Coordinates of C-alpha atoms and ligand atoms in Angstrom, one line a residue:
M1 CA 87.1 106.8 138.8
A2 CA 89.3 104.8 141.1
R3 CA 91.5 102.0 139.9
V4 CA 90.6 99.0 142.0
I5 CA 93.5 96.6 142.7
A6 CA 93.2 93.5 144.8
V7 CA 96.1 91.7 146.3
S8 CA 94.9 88.1 146.2
T9 CA 96.0 84.5 146.5
N10 CA 94.9 81.5 148.5
K11 CA 98.0 81.6 150.8
G12 CA 98.8 83.2 154.1
G13 CA 102.1 84.8 155.0
V14 CA 103.1 85.7 151.4
L15 CA 102.9 89.5 151.9
K16 CA 99.4 90.3 150.7
T17 CA 98.9 92.8 153.5
S18 CA 102.5 94.1 153.3
I19 CA 102.1 94.8 149.6
S20 CA 98.6 96.4 150.1
V21 CA 99.8 98.9 152.7
N22 CA 103.2 99.6 151.3
L23 CA 101.8 100.2 147.8
A24 CA 99.3 102.6 149.4
G25 CA 102.3 104.2 151.1
V26 CA 104.1 104.9 147.9
L27 CA 101.0 106.2 146.2
S28 CA 100.2 108.5 149.1
K29 CA 103.6 110.1 148.8
E30 CA 102.7 110.9 145.2
G31 CA 99.6 112.7 146.5
K32 CA 97.2 110.1 145.2
R33 CA 94.0 109.5 147.2
I34 CA 93.8 105.9 148.4
L35 CA 91.2 103.7 150.1
I36 CA 92.5 100.4 151.5
I37 CA 89.8 97.9 152.1
D38 CA 90.7 95.1 154.5
T39 CA 88.6 92.0 153.9
D40 CA 90.6 89.6 156.1
N41 CA 89.3 88.9 159.6
Q42 CA 92.8 89.2 161.0
G43 CA 92.4 93.0 160.6
N44 CA 96.1 93.4 159.8
V45 CA 95.7 96.6 157.7
L46 CA 94.9 98.8 160.7
L47 CA 97.5 97.0 162.7
S48 CA 100.0 98.0 160.0
F49 CA 99.2 101.6 160.9
G50 CA 99.6 101.0 164.6
R51 CA 95.9 100.8 165.4
N52 CA 93.9 98.0 167.0
P53 CA 91.2 96.6 164.7
D54 CA 89.2 95.4 167.7
D55 CA 88.7 99.1 168.7
V56 CA 86.6 100.0 165.7
D57 CA 82.8 99.7 166.2
R58 CA 82.0 99.6 162.5
S59 CA 83.9 97.4 160.0
I60 CA 83.4 96.0 156.6
Y61 CA 81.3 93.3 158.2
N62 CA 78.6 95.8 159.2
I63 CA 78.4 97.3 155.7
L64 CA 78.2 94.0 154.0
V65 CA 75.8 92.2 156.3
E66 CA 73.9 94.9 158.2
G67 CA 73.4 97.4 155.4
L68 CA 75.5 100.3 156.6
S69 CA 76.9 102.5 153.8
A70 CA 80.6 102.3 153.1
K71 CA 81.0 105.9 154.3
E72 CA 79.7 105.0 157.7
A73 CA 82.6 102.5 158.3
I74 CA 85.5 104.1 156.4
I75 CA 88.1 105.6 158.7
K76 CA 89.4 108.8 157.2
D77 CA 93.1 109.9 157.1
V78 CA 94.6 106.9 158.8
Y79 CA 97.6 108.5 157.2
K80 CA 98.0 111.4 154.8
N81 CA 95.8 110.6 151.7
I82 CA 95.0 107.1 153.0
D83 CA 91.5 106.1 154.2
V84 CA 90.8 102.6 155.5
L85 CA 87.7 100.4 155.4
P86 CA 88.7 98.2 158.3
S87 CA 88.1 94.5 159.1
N88 CA 88.2 92.6 162.3
D89 CA 87.2 89.3 163.8
D90 CA 83.5 89.9 162.9
M91 CA 84.4 89.0 159.3
T92 CA 84.8 85.4 160.5
F93 CA 81.0 85.2 160.4
F94 CA 80.5 86.8 157.0
E95 CA 80.3 83.6 154.9
F96 CA 78.2 81.7 157.4
D97 CA 75.8 84.6 157.9
V98 CA 75.2 85.1 154.2
L99 CA 75.0 81.4 153.2
T100 CA 72.6 80.6 156.0
K101 CA 70.3 83.5 155.1
I102 CA 70.9 83.4 151.4
K103 CA 67.4 84.6 150.5
Q104 CA 68.3 88.0 152.1
Y105 CA 71.3 88.3 149.8
P106 CA 70.2 87.9 146.2
E107 CA 73.6 88.9 144.8
P108 CA 76.1 87.2 147.2
F109 CA 79.2 87.9 145.1
S110 CA 78.3 91.6 144.3
M111 CA 77.8 92.8 147.9
L112 CA 81.1 94.6 148.1
K113 CA 80.9 96.0 144.6
N114 CA 77.4 97.5 145.2
K115 CA 78.5 99.1 148.5
L116 CA 81.5 100.8 146.8
R117 CA 79.6 102.6 144.2
E118 CA 79.0 105.7 146.3
V119 CA 82.7 106.1 147.3
E120 CA 84.5 105.1 144.1
S121 CA 84.8 108.6 142.8
L122 CA 86.5 109.9 145.9
Y123 CA 89.7 107.9 145.3
D124 CA 92.4 107.5 142.7
Y125 CA 93.2 103.9 144.0
I126 CA 91.2 101.4 145.9
I127 CA 93.5 98.6 147.2
I128 CA 91.9 95.5 148.6
D129 CA 93.7 93.2 151.0
T130 CA 92.3 89.7 151.1
P131 CA 92.1 86.6 153.3
P132 CA 94.3 83.5 152.6
N133 CA 91.5 81.4 151.1
L134 CA 89.0 81.2 148.3
G135 CA 85.4 81.7 149.5
L136 CA 82.6 84.2 149.5
T137 CA 84.9 87.0 150.6
Q138 CA 87.4 86.4 147.9
G139 CA 84.5 86.0 145.4
N140 CA 83.3 89.5 146.4
V141 CA 86.8 90.9 146.0
L142 CA 87.2 89.3 142.5
T143 CA 83.9 90.7 141.4
T144 CA 84.8 94.2 142.6
A145 CA 88.4 94.5 141.4
D146 CA 89.6 95.7 138.0
E147 CA 93.0 94.3 138.5
I148 CA 94.7 91.7 140.7
L149 CA 98.2 91.3 142.0
I150 CA 99.2 87.8 142.9
P151 CA 102.0 87.4 145.5
F152 CA 104.1 84.3 144.8
Q153 CA 106.5 82.9 147.4
P154 CA 109.1 80.7 145.7
E155 CA 109.1 77.4 147.5
N156 CA 109.1 73.8 146.5
Y157 CA 105.5 73.4 145.7
S158 CA 104.5 76.9 145.0
M159 CA 104.3 76.5 141.2
R160 CA 101.6 73.9 141.5
S161 CA 99.6 76.2 143.7
L162 CA 100.1 79.2 141.4
V163 CA 98.8 77.2 138.4
K164 CA 95.7 76.3 140.4
I165 CA 95.0 79.8 141.6
L166 CA 95.4 81.3 138.1
S167 CA 93.0 78.7 136.7
A168 CA 90.5 79.4 139.5
I169 CA 90.7 83.2 138.9
N170 CA 90.2 82.6 135.2
S171 CA 87.1 80.5 135.6
F172 CA 85.6 82.9 138.2
K173 CA 86.3 85.9 135.9
N174 CA 84.5 84.4 133.0
D175 CA 81.3 83.9 135.0
H176 CA 81.4 87.0 137.3
N177 CA 83.8 89.8 136.1
P178 CA 84.9 89.4 132.5
S179 CA 86.9 92.7 132.7
L180 CA 89.1 91.5 135.6
R181 CA 92.8 91.5 134.6
V182 CA 95.8 89.9 136.2
L183 CA 98.1 92.9 136.8
G184 CA 101.0 90.6 137.6
V185 CA 102.5 87.9 139.6
V186 CA 105.0 89.2 142.1
A187 CA 107.6 87.1 143.8
T188 CA 107.8 87.7 147.6
L189 CA 110.1 86.9 150.5
V190 CA 112.9 86.3 148.0
D191 CA 116.5 85.6 148.8
L192 CA 118.2 85.4 145.4
R193 CA 121.3 83.9 147.0
T194 CA 119.1 80.8 147.6
I195 CA 119.4 78.5 144.6
L196 CA 115.9 77.2 145.2
H197 CA 114.5 80.7 145.0
S198 CA 116.2 81.6 141.8
E199 CA 115.2 78.3 140.2
V200 CA 111.6 78.5 141.2
I201 CA 111.4 82.2 140.1
Q202 CA 112.9 81.2 136.7
E203 CA 110.4 78.4 136.3
C204 CA 107.6 80.8 137.2
R205 CA 108.8 83.4 134.7
R206 CA 108.8 80.7 132.0
Y207 CA 105.3 79.5 132.9
C208 CA 103.9 83.0 133.0
Y209 CA 105.5 83.9 129.7
E210 CA 104.1 80.7 128.0
N211 CA 100.7 81.4 129.4
N212 CA 100.4 85.1 128.7
V213 CA 100.4 86.1 132.4
K214 CA 102.6 89.1 133.4
M215 CA 105.2 88.3 136.0
L216 CA 106.7 91.5 137.4
E217 CA 110.5 92.1 137.2
T218 CA 110.3 93.5 140.7
V219 CA 110.8 91.0 143.5
I220 CA 110.1 91.8 147.2
P221 CA 113.2 90.7 149.1
R222 CA 113.1 88.8 152.4
A223 CA 114.3 91.5 154.7
I224 CA 113.3 90.9 158.2
R225 CA 115.3 93.8 159.6
Y226 CA 113.4 96.3 157.5
A227 CA 110.1 94.6 157.7
N228 CA 110.0 95.4 161.4
S229 CA 109.0 99.0 160.7
V230 CA 105.4 98.1 161.5
A231 CA 106.4 96.8 165.0
Y232 CA 108.7 99.7 165.8
E233 CA 107.1 102.7 164.1
G234 CA 103.5 101.6 163.6
L235 CA 103.7 102.4 159.9
P236 CA 104.4 100.5 156.7
A237 CA 108.0 100.6 155.6
T238 CA 107.3 102.9 152.7
L239 CA 105.9 105.6 155.1
T240 CA 109.0 105.7 157.3
T241 CA 111.7 108.1 156.4
K242 CA 114.3 105.5 155.8
N243 CA 115.0 104.5 152.3
N244 CA 116.3 100.9 152.0
Q245 CA 116.2 97.9 149.8
L246 CA 112.7 96.9 150.8
V247 CA 111.2 100.4 150.3
Q248 CA 113.0 100.6 146.9
A249 CA 111.4 97.3 145.9
Y250 CA 107.9 98.7 146.6
I251 CA 108.7 101.9 144.6
D252 CA 109.8 99.6 141.7
L253 CA 106.6 97.6 142.1
R254 CA 104.6 100.8 141.9
N255 CA 106.5 102.0 138.8
E256 CA 105.9 98.6 137.1
I257 CA 102.2 98.7 137.5
H258 CA 101.9 102.3 136.3
Ligands
LIG301 P1 99.9 87.9 154.4 O1 99.0 89.2 154.4 O2 100.0 87.3 153.0 O3 99.4 86.9 155.4 P2 101.9 89.6 155.6 O4 102.0 90.8 154.7 O5 101.1 89.7 156.8 O6 101.4 88.3 154.7 O7 103.4 89.1 155.9 C1 103.6 87.9 156.7 C2 104.7 88.2 157.7 O8 106.0 88.5 157.0 C3 104.4 89.3 158.6 O9 104.8 88.9 159.9 C4 105.4 90.4 158.2 O10 105.8 91.3 159.2 C5 106.5 89.7 157.6 N1 107.2 90.5 156.5 C6 106.7 91.5 155.8 N2 107.6 91.9 154.8 C7 108.7 91.1 155.0 C8 109.9 91.0 154.3 N3 110.2 91.8 153.3 N4 110.8 90.1 154.7 C9 110.5 89.3 155.8 N5 109.4 89.3 156.4 C10 108.4 90.2 156.1
LIG302 MG1 97.3 89.6 155.5

């Protein structure tokens, strides 16, 4: 049975998508079978593999709202060992469509989970990329996932926001998915030469330690030069041949969540 890992938080631009696709990249090189599920209407998962999400005619929206099976929308072998259940702009309407016809959707938080049953056994890992907010989509993700990775960008007010998201996840978990586990908080876009970054990360480590939340040793460095692999090669950094500081960070991340 697949291990289902969601990369979630209520913020944008903190590397949710980058972590999802690069972790998939490391796992694919190990020969693991991976499904990446994109649940964000920006459709950035397919973009990370050099494909246009607006070119797909069946997305996660169609399986959740129109009753297609997951198999009908999954794109096989986007890269070796990696299948993708894509998202695109249609997902913008998901919450509105479900909430305005709520009688048609008796289990609004379990829609994704129910759809995945038929494909779970086909994969070693299912990685779910999420939108930058808390709503019906995120609720579906948190009901489906076994584990959640929380990207944390160390800035002035980011501790306050981390405390809130951890508490929101905890309360959701108690009601909807008691076995959900926080796999770890992972610091992203880090420049350790910046005093603010080191201080905030230290504060975060202390908070996590005191509250029994795992904070990963691995940090994902700010590395604009290397992060451009998607733009130049149409692939996540971990699937290009180059080994560099950023790729190594994703390998370390993978080893830490073994
Ligand atoms: P999210 O999914 O949380 O919105 P993304 O993964 O899309 O975040 O990343 C946000 C932006 O940061 C993207 O434009 C991406 O190309 C860029 N980026 C990715 N990795 C790095 C990195 N290591 N250093 C600097 N910028 C990065
Ligand atoms: Mg994203």
